[in-house]
CSV table of C-alpha atoms in Angstrom, one decimal:
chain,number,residue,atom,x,y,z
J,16,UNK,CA,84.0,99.2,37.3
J,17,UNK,CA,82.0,101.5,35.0
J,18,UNK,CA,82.7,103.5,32.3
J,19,UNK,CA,83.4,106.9,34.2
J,20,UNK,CA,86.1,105.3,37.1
J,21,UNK,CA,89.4,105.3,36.7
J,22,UNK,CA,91.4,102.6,38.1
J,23,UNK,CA,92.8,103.3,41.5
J,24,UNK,CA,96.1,102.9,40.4
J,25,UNK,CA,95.6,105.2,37.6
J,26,UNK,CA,98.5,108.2,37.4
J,27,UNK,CA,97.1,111.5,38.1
J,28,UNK,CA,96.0,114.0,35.8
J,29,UNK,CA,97.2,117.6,35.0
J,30,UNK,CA,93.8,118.7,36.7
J,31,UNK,CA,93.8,116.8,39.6
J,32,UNK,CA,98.3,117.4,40.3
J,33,UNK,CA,97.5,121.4,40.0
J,34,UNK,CA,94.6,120.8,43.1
J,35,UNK,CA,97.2,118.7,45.3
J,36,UNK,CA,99.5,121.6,44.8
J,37,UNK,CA,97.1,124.4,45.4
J,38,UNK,CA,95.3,122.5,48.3
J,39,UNK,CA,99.4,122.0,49.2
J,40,UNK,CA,100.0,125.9,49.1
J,41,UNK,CA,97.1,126.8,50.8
J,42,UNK,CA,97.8,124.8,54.0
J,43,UNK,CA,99.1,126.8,57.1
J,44,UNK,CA,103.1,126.4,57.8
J,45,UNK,CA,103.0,123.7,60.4
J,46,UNK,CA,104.0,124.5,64.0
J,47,UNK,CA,107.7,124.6,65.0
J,48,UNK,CA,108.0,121.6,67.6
J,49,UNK,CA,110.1,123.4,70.1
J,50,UNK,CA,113.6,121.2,71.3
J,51,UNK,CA,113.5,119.0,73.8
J,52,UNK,CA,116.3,120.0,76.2
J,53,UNK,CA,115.6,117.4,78.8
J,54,UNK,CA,118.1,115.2,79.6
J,55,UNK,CA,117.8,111.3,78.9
J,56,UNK,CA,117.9,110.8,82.9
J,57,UNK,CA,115.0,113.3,82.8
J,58,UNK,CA,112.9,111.8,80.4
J,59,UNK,CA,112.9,108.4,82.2
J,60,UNK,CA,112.4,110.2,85.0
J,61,UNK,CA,108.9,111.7,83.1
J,62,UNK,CA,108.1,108.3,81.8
J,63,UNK,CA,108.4,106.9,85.5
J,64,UNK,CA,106.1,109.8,87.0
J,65,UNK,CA,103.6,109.5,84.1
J,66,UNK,CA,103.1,105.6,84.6
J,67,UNK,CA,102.3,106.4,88.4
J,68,UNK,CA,100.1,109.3,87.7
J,69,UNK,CA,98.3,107.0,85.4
J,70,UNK,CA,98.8,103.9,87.6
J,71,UNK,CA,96.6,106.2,90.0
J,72,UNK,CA,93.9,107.3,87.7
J,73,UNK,CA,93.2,103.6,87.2
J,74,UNK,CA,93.2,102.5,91.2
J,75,UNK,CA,90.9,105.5,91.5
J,76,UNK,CA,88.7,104.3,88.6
J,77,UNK,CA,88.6,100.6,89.8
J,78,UNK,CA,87.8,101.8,93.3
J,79,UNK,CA,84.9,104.3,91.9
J,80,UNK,CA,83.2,101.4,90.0
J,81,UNK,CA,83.8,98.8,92.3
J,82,UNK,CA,80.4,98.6,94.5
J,83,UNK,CA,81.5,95.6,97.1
J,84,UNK,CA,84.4,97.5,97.5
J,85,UNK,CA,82.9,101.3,98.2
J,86,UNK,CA,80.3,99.4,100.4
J,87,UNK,CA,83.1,97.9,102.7
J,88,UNK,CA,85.1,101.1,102.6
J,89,UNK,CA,81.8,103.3,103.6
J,90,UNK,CA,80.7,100.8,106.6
J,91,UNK,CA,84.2,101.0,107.9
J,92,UNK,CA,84.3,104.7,108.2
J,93,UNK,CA,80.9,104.8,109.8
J,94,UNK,CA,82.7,101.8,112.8
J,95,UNK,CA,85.4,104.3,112.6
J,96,UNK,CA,83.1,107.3,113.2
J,97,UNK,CA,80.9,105.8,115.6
J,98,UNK,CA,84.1,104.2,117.6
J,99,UNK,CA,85.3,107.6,117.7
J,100,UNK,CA,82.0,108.7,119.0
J,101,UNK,CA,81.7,106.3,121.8
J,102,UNK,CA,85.7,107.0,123.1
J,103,UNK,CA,85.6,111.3,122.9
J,104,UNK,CA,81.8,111.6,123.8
J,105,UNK,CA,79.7,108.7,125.6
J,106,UNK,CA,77.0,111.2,126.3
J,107,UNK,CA,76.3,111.9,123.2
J,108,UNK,CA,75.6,108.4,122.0
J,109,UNK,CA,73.7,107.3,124.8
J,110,UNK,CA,71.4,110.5,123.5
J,111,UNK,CA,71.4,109.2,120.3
J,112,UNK,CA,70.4,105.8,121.0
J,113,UNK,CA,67.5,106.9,123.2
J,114,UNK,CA,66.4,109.0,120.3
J,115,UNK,CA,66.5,106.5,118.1
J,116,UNK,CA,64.7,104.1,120.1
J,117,UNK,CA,61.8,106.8,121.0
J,118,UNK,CA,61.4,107.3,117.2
J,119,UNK,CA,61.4,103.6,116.9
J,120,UNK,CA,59.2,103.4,119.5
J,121,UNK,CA,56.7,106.2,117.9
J,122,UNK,CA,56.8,104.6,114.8
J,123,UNK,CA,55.7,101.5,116.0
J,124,UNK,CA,53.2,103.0,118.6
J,125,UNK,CA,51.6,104.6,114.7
J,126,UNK,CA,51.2,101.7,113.3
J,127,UNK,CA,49.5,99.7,115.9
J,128,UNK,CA,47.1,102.6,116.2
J,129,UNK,CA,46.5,102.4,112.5
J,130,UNK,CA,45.9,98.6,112.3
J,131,UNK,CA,43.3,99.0,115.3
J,132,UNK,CA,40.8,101.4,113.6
């Protein structure tokens, strides 16, 4: 410790009592909590809801950052999707597949022409 410090247990000084005060005074009045009317039934009722809200924010978190598990999730919803193509419009997918295989088929058409010249 040099010269200058005080130690820390050191009792304050007229100086440094008359700056807590005036930093003290010069402080806004702290907010009035308003009164908590709720009942005791009520409040566990809050503390229940809160822990399910937050219960949720975490199973939606998981499920965001979870990759295996959004991969899973989006292939079922295209089987889902593509079932429910096949039963409410045949036609359509039978389109779609033919499509697909003519672009397959141009594709590969391209690139046989390419490796020939």
């Amino acid at each position: 410790m040099s010269d200058h410090e005080a130690p820390l247990d050191a009792p304050l000084g007229a100086a440094s009592k008359a700056a807590a005060a005036g930093l003290k005074k010069n402080q806004p009045p702290a907010p009035e909590k308003p009164a908590d009317t709720r009942t005791r039934d009520q409040i566990k009722l809050d503390v229940v809801k809160n822990r399910k809200d937050l219960s949720d924010t975490l199973d939606a978190i998981e499920f965001k950052l979870n990759v295996p598990k959004q991969a899973r999730f989006a292939a079922t919803r295209v089987t889902e999707k593509f079932e429910e193509l096949k039963r409410e419009n045949p036609a359509v997918l039978v389109a779609g597949a033919a499509a697909a295989a003519a672009v397959l088929g141009g594709v590969v058409w391209l690139g046989i022409r390419a490796v020939r010249r």
